PDB file of C-alpha atoms in Angstrom:
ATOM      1  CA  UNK A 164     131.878  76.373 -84.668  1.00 83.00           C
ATOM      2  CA  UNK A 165     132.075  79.346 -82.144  1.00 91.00           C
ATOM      3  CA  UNK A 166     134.363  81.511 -81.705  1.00 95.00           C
ATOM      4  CA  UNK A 167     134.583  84.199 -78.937  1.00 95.00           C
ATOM      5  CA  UNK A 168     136.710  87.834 -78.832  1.00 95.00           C
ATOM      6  CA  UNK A 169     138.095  89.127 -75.753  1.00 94.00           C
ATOM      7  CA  UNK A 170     140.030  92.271 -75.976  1.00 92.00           C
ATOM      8  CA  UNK A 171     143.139  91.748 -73.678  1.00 90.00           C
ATOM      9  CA  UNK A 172     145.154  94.415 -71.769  1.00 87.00           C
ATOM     10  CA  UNK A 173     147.291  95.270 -74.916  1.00 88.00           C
ATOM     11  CA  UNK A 174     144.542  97.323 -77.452  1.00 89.00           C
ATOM     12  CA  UNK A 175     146.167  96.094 -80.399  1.00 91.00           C
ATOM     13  CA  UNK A 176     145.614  92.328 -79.325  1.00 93.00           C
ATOM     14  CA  UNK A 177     142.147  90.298 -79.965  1.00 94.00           C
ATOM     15  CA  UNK A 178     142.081  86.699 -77.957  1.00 95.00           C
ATOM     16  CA  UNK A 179     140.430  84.495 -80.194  1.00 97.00           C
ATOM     17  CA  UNK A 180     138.749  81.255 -77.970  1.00 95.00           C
ATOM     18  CA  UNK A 181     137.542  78.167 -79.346  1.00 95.00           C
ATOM     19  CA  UNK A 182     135.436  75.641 -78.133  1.00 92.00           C
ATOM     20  CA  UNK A 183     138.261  72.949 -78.943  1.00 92.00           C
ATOM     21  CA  UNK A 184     141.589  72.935 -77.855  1.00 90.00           C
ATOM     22  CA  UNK A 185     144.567  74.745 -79.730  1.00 92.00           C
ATOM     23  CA  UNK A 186     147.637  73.479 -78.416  1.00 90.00           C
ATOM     24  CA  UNK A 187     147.594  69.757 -76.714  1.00 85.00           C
ATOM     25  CA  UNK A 188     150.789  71.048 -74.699  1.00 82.00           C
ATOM     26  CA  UNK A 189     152.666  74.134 -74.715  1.00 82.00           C
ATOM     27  CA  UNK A 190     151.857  77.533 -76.262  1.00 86.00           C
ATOM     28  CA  UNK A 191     153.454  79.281 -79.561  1.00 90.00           C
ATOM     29  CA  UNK A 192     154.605  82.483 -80.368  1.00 90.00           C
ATOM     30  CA  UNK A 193     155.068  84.335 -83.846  1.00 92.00           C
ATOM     31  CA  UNK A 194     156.350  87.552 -83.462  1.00 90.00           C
ATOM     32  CA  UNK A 195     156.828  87.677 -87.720  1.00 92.00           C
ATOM     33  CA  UNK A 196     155.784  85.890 -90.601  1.00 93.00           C
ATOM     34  CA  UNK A 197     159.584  84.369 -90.696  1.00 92.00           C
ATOM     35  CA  UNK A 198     158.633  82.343 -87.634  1.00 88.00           C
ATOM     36  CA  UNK A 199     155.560  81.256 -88.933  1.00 91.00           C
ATOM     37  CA  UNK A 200     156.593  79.537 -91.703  1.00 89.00           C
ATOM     38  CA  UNK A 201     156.319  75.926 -89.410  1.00 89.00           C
ATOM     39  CA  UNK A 202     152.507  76.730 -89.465  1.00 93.00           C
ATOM     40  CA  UNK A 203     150.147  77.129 -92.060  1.00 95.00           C
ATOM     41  CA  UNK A 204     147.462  78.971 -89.618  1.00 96.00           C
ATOM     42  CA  UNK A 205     150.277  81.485 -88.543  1.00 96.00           C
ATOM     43  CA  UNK A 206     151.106  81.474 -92.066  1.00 96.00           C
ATOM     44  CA  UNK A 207     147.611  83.065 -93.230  1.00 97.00           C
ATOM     45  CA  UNK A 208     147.353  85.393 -90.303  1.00 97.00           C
ATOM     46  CA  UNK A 209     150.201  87.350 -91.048  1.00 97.00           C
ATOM     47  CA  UNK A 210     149.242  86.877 -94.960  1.00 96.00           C
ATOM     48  CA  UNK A 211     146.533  89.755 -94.157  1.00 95.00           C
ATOM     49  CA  UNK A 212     149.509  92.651 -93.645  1.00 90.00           C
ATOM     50  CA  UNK A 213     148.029  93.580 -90.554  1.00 92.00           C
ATOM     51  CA  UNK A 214     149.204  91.197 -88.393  1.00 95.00           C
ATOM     52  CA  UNK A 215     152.415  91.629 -86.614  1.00 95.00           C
ATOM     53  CA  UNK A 216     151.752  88.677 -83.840  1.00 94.00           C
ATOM     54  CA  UNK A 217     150.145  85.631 -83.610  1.00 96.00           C
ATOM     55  CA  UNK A 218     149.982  83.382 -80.543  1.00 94.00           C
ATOM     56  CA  UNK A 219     148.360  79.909 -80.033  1.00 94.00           C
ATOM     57  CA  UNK A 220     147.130  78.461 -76.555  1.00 91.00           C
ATOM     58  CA  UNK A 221     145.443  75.730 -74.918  1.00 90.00           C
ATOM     59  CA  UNK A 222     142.429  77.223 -76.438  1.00 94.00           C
ATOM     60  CA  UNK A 223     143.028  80.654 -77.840  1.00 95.00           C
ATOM     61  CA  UNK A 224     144.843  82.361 -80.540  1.00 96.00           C
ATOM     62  CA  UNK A 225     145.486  85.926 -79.871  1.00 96.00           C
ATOM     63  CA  UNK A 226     146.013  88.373 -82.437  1.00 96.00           C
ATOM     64  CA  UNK A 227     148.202  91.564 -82.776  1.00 94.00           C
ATOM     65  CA  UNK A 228     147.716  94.065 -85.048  1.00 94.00           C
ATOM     66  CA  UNK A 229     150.043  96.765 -86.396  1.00 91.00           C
ATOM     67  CA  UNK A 230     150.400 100.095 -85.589  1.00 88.00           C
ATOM     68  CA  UNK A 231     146.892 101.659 -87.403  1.00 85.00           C
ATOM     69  CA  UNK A 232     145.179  98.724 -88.104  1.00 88.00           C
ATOM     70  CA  UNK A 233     141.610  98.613 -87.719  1.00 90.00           C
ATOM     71  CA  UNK A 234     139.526  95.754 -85.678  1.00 92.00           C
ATOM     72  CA  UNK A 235     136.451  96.447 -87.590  1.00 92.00           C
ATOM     73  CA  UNK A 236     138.389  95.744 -90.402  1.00 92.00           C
ATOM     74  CA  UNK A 237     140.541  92.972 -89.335  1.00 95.00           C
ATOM     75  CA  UNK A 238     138.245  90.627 -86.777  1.00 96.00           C
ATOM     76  CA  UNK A 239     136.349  89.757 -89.293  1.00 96.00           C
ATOM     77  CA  UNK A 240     139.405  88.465 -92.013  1.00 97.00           C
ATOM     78  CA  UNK A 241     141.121  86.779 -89.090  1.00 97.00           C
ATOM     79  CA  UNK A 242     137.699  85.131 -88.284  1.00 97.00           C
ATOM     80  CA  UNK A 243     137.482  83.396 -91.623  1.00 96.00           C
ATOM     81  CA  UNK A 244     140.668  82.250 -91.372  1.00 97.00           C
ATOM     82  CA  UNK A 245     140.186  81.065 -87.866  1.00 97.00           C
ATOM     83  CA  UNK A 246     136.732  79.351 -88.665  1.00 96.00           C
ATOM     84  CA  UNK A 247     138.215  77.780 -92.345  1.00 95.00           C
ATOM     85  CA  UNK A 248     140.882  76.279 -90.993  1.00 96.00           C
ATOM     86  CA  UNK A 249     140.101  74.180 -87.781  1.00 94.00           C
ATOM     87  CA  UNK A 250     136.129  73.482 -89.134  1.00 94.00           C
ATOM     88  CA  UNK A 251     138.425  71.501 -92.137  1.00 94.00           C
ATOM     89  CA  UNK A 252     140.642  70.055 -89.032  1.00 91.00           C
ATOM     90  CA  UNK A 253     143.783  71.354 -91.060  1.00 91.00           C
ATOM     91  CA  UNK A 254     146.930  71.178 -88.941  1.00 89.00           C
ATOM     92  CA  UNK A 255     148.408  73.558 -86.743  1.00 90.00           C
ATOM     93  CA  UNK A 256     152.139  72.814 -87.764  1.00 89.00           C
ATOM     94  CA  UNK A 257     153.796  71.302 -90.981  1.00 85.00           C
ATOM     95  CA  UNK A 258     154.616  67.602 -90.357  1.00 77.00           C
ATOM     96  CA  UNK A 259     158.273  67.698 -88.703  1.00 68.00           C
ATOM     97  CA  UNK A 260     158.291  70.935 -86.921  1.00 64.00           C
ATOM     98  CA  UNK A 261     158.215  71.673 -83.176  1.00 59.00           C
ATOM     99  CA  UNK A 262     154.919  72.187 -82.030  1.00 56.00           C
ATOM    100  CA  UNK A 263     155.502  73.096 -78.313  1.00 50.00           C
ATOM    101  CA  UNK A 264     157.235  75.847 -76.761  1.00 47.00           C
ATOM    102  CA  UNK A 265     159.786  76.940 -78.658  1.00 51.00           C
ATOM    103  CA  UNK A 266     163.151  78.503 -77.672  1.00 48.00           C
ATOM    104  CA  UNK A 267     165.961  79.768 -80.218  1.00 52.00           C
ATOM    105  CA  UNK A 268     169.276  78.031 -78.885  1.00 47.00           C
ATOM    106  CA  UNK A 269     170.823  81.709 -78.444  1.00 48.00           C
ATOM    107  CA  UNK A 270     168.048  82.085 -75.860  1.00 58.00           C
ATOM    108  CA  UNK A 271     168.492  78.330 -74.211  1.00 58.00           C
ATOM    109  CA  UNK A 272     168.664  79.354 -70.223  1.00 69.00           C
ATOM    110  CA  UNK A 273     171.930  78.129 -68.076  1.00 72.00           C
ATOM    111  CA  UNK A 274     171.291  78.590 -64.163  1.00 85.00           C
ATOM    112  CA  UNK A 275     173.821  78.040 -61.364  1.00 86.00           C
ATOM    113  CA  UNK A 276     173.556  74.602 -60.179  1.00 87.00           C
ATOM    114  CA  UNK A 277     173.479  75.965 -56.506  1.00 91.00           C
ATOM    115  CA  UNK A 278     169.847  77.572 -57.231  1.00 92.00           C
ATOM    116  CA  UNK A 279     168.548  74.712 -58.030  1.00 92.00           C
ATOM    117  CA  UNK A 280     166.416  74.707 -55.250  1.00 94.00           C
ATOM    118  CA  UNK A 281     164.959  78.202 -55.726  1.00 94.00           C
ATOM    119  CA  UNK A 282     164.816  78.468 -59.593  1.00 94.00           C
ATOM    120  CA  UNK A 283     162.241  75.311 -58.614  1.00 94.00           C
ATOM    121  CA  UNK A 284     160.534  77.308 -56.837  1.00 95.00           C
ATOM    122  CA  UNK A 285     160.402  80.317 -59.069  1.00 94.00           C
ATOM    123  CA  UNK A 286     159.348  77.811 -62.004  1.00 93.00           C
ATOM    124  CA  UNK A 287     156.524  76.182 -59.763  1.00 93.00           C
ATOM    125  CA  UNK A 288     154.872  79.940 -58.632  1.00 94.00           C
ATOM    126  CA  UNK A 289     155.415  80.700 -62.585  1.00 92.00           C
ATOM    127  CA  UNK A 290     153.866  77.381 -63.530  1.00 88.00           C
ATOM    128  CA  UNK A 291     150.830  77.186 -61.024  1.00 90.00           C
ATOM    129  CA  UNK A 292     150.111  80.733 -60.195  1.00 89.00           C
ATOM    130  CA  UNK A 293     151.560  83.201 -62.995  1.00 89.00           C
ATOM    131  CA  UNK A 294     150.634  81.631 -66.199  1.00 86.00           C
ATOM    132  CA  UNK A 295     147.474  80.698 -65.456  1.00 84.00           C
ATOM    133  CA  UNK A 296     146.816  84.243 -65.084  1.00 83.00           C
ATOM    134  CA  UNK A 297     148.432  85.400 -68.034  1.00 84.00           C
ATOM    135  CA  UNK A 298     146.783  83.116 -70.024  1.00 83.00           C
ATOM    136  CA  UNK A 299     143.618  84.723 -69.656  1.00 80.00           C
ATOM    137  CA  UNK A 300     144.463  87.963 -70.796  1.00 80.00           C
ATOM    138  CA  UNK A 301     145.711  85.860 -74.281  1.00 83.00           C
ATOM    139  CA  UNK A 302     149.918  85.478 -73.191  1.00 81.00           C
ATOM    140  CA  UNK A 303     152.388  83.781 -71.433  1.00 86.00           C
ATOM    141  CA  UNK A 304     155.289  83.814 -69.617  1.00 87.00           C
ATOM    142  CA  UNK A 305     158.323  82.072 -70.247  1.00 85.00           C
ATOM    143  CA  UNK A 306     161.092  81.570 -67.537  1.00 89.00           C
ATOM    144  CA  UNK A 307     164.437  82.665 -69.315  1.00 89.00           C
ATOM    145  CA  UNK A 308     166.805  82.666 -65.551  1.00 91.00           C
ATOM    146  CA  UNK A 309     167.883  83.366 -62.430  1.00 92.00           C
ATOM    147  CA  UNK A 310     171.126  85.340 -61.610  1.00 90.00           C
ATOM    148  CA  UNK A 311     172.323  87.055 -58.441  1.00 90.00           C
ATOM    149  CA  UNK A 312     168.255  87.412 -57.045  1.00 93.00           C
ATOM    150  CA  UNK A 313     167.054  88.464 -60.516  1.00 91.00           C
ATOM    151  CA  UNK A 314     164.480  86.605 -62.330  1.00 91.00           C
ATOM    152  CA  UNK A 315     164.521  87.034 -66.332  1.00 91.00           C
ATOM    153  CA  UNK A 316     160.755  86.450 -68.176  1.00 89.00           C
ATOM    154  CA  UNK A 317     159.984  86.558 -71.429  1.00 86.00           C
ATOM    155  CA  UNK A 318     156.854  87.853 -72.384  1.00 84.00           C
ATOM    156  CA  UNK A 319     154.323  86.079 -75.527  1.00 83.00           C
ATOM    157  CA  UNK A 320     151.303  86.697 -77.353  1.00 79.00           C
ATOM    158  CA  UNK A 321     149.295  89.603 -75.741  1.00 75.00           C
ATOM    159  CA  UNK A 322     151.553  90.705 -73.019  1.00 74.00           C
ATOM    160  CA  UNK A 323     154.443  91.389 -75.294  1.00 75.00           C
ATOM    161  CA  UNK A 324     154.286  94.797 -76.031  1.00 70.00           C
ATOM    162  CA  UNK A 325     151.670  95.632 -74.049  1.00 70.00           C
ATOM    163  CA  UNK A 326     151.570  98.970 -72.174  1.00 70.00           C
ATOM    164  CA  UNK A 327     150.880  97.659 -68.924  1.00 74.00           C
ATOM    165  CA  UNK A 328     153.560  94.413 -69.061  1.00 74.00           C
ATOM    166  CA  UNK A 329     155.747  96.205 -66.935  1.00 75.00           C
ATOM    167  CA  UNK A 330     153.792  96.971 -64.161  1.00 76.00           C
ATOM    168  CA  UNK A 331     152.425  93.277 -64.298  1.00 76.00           C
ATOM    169  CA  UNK A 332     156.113  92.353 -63.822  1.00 79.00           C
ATOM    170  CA  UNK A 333     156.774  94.476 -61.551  1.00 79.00           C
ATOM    171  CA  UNK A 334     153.878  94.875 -59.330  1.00 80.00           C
ATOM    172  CA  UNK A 335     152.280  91.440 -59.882  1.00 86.00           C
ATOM    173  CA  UNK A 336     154.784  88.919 -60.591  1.00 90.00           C
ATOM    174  CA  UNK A 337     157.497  90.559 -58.976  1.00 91.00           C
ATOM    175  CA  UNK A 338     155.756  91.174 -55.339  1.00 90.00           C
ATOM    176  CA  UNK A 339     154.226  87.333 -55.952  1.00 91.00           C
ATOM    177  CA  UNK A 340     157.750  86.135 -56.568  1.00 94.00           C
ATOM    178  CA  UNK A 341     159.378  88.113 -53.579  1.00 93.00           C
ATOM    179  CA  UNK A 342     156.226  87.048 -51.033  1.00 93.00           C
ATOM    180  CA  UNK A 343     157.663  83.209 -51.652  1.00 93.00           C
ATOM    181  CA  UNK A 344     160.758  83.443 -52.178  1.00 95.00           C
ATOM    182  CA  UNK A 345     162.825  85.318 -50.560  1.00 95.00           C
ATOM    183  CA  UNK A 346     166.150  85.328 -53.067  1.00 95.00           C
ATOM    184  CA  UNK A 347     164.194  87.075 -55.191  1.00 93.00           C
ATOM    185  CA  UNK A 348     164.863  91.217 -55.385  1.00 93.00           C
ATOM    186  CA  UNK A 349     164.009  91.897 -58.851  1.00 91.00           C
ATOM    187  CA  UNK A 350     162.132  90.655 -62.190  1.00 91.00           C
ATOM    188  CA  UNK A 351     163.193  91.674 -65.693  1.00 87.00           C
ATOM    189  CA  UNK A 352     162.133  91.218 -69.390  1.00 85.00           C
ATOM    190  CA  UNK A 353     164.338  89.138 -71.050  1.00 80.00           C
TER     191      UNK A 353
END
């Protein structure tokens, strides 16, 4: 089994690809080994100490490590784990957990009925042109609302924490947004 390293925008972040998909639908995010304990592969990650982030999608799992942690050191530990557990086809989540995008109720988003038509159109740019994007650098990009011509994103995997997220949302995602629709004056981090 093969598995390339990218670096990604954010230094302390490895993107790990496969040749077979990750996630069937959906991405994940770990940002502790508390919300890793539905998945055994997130699970062994942060088992290593180093790890303060793990992040599965379609076909990547990207990697953060903490503050003074090594790659030479750490690539090739997350490696092994990477290569032992989908060559024995182990699963990516225990049997009854979510294994989708996940959002903590306290987070759950509540938009004005009257935007209906726009947050549709925020969500489609998001969907089609934004993620896709994001993606490659080893993140994602989670649409968390729309209030008064602000647009609220959470940022996963690589891109959270990264130093250049901001100007991504504002000078990418922000201008993008604006170009189509109009509503939109500003984009914040949730």
């Amino acid at each position: 089994m093969l598995i390339e390293t990218e670096q990604t925008p954010n230094p302390s972040t490895l993107k790990f690809v496969l040749e077979q998909a990750v996630m069937d639908n959906g991405t994940r995010d770990f940002a502790s080994p508390e919300d890793a304990e539905q998945s055994p592969l997130a699970e062994a990650l942060f088992s290593l100490g180093d790890v303060t982030g793990v992040f599965f999608g379609s076909n990547f799992v990207s990697v953060t490590g903490g503050e003074g942690s090594q790659w030479t050191d750490l690539k090739p530990q997350v490696l092994s784990i990477l290569l032992d557990h989908f060559s024995a086809n182990l699963p990516l989540f225990k049997a009854g957990s979510a294994g989708e995008i996940y959002v903590p109720p306290e987070e759950e988003v509540h938009d004005d009925p009257e935007d209906a038509d726009i947050v549709a159109q925020i969500k489609e740019l998001i969907e089609t042109r934004v993620r896709p994007a994001v993606a490659n650098d080893g993140g994602d990009i989670i649409y968390r609302g729309f209030n008064q011509g602000t647009v609220f994103l959470k940022m996963q995997g690589a891109c959270a924490g990264c130093p250049s997220s901001t100007a991504t949302l504002k000078h990418g995602i922000e201008s993008l947004l604006k170009h189509y629709v109009p509503e939109v004056t500003d984009v914040q981090a949730a």
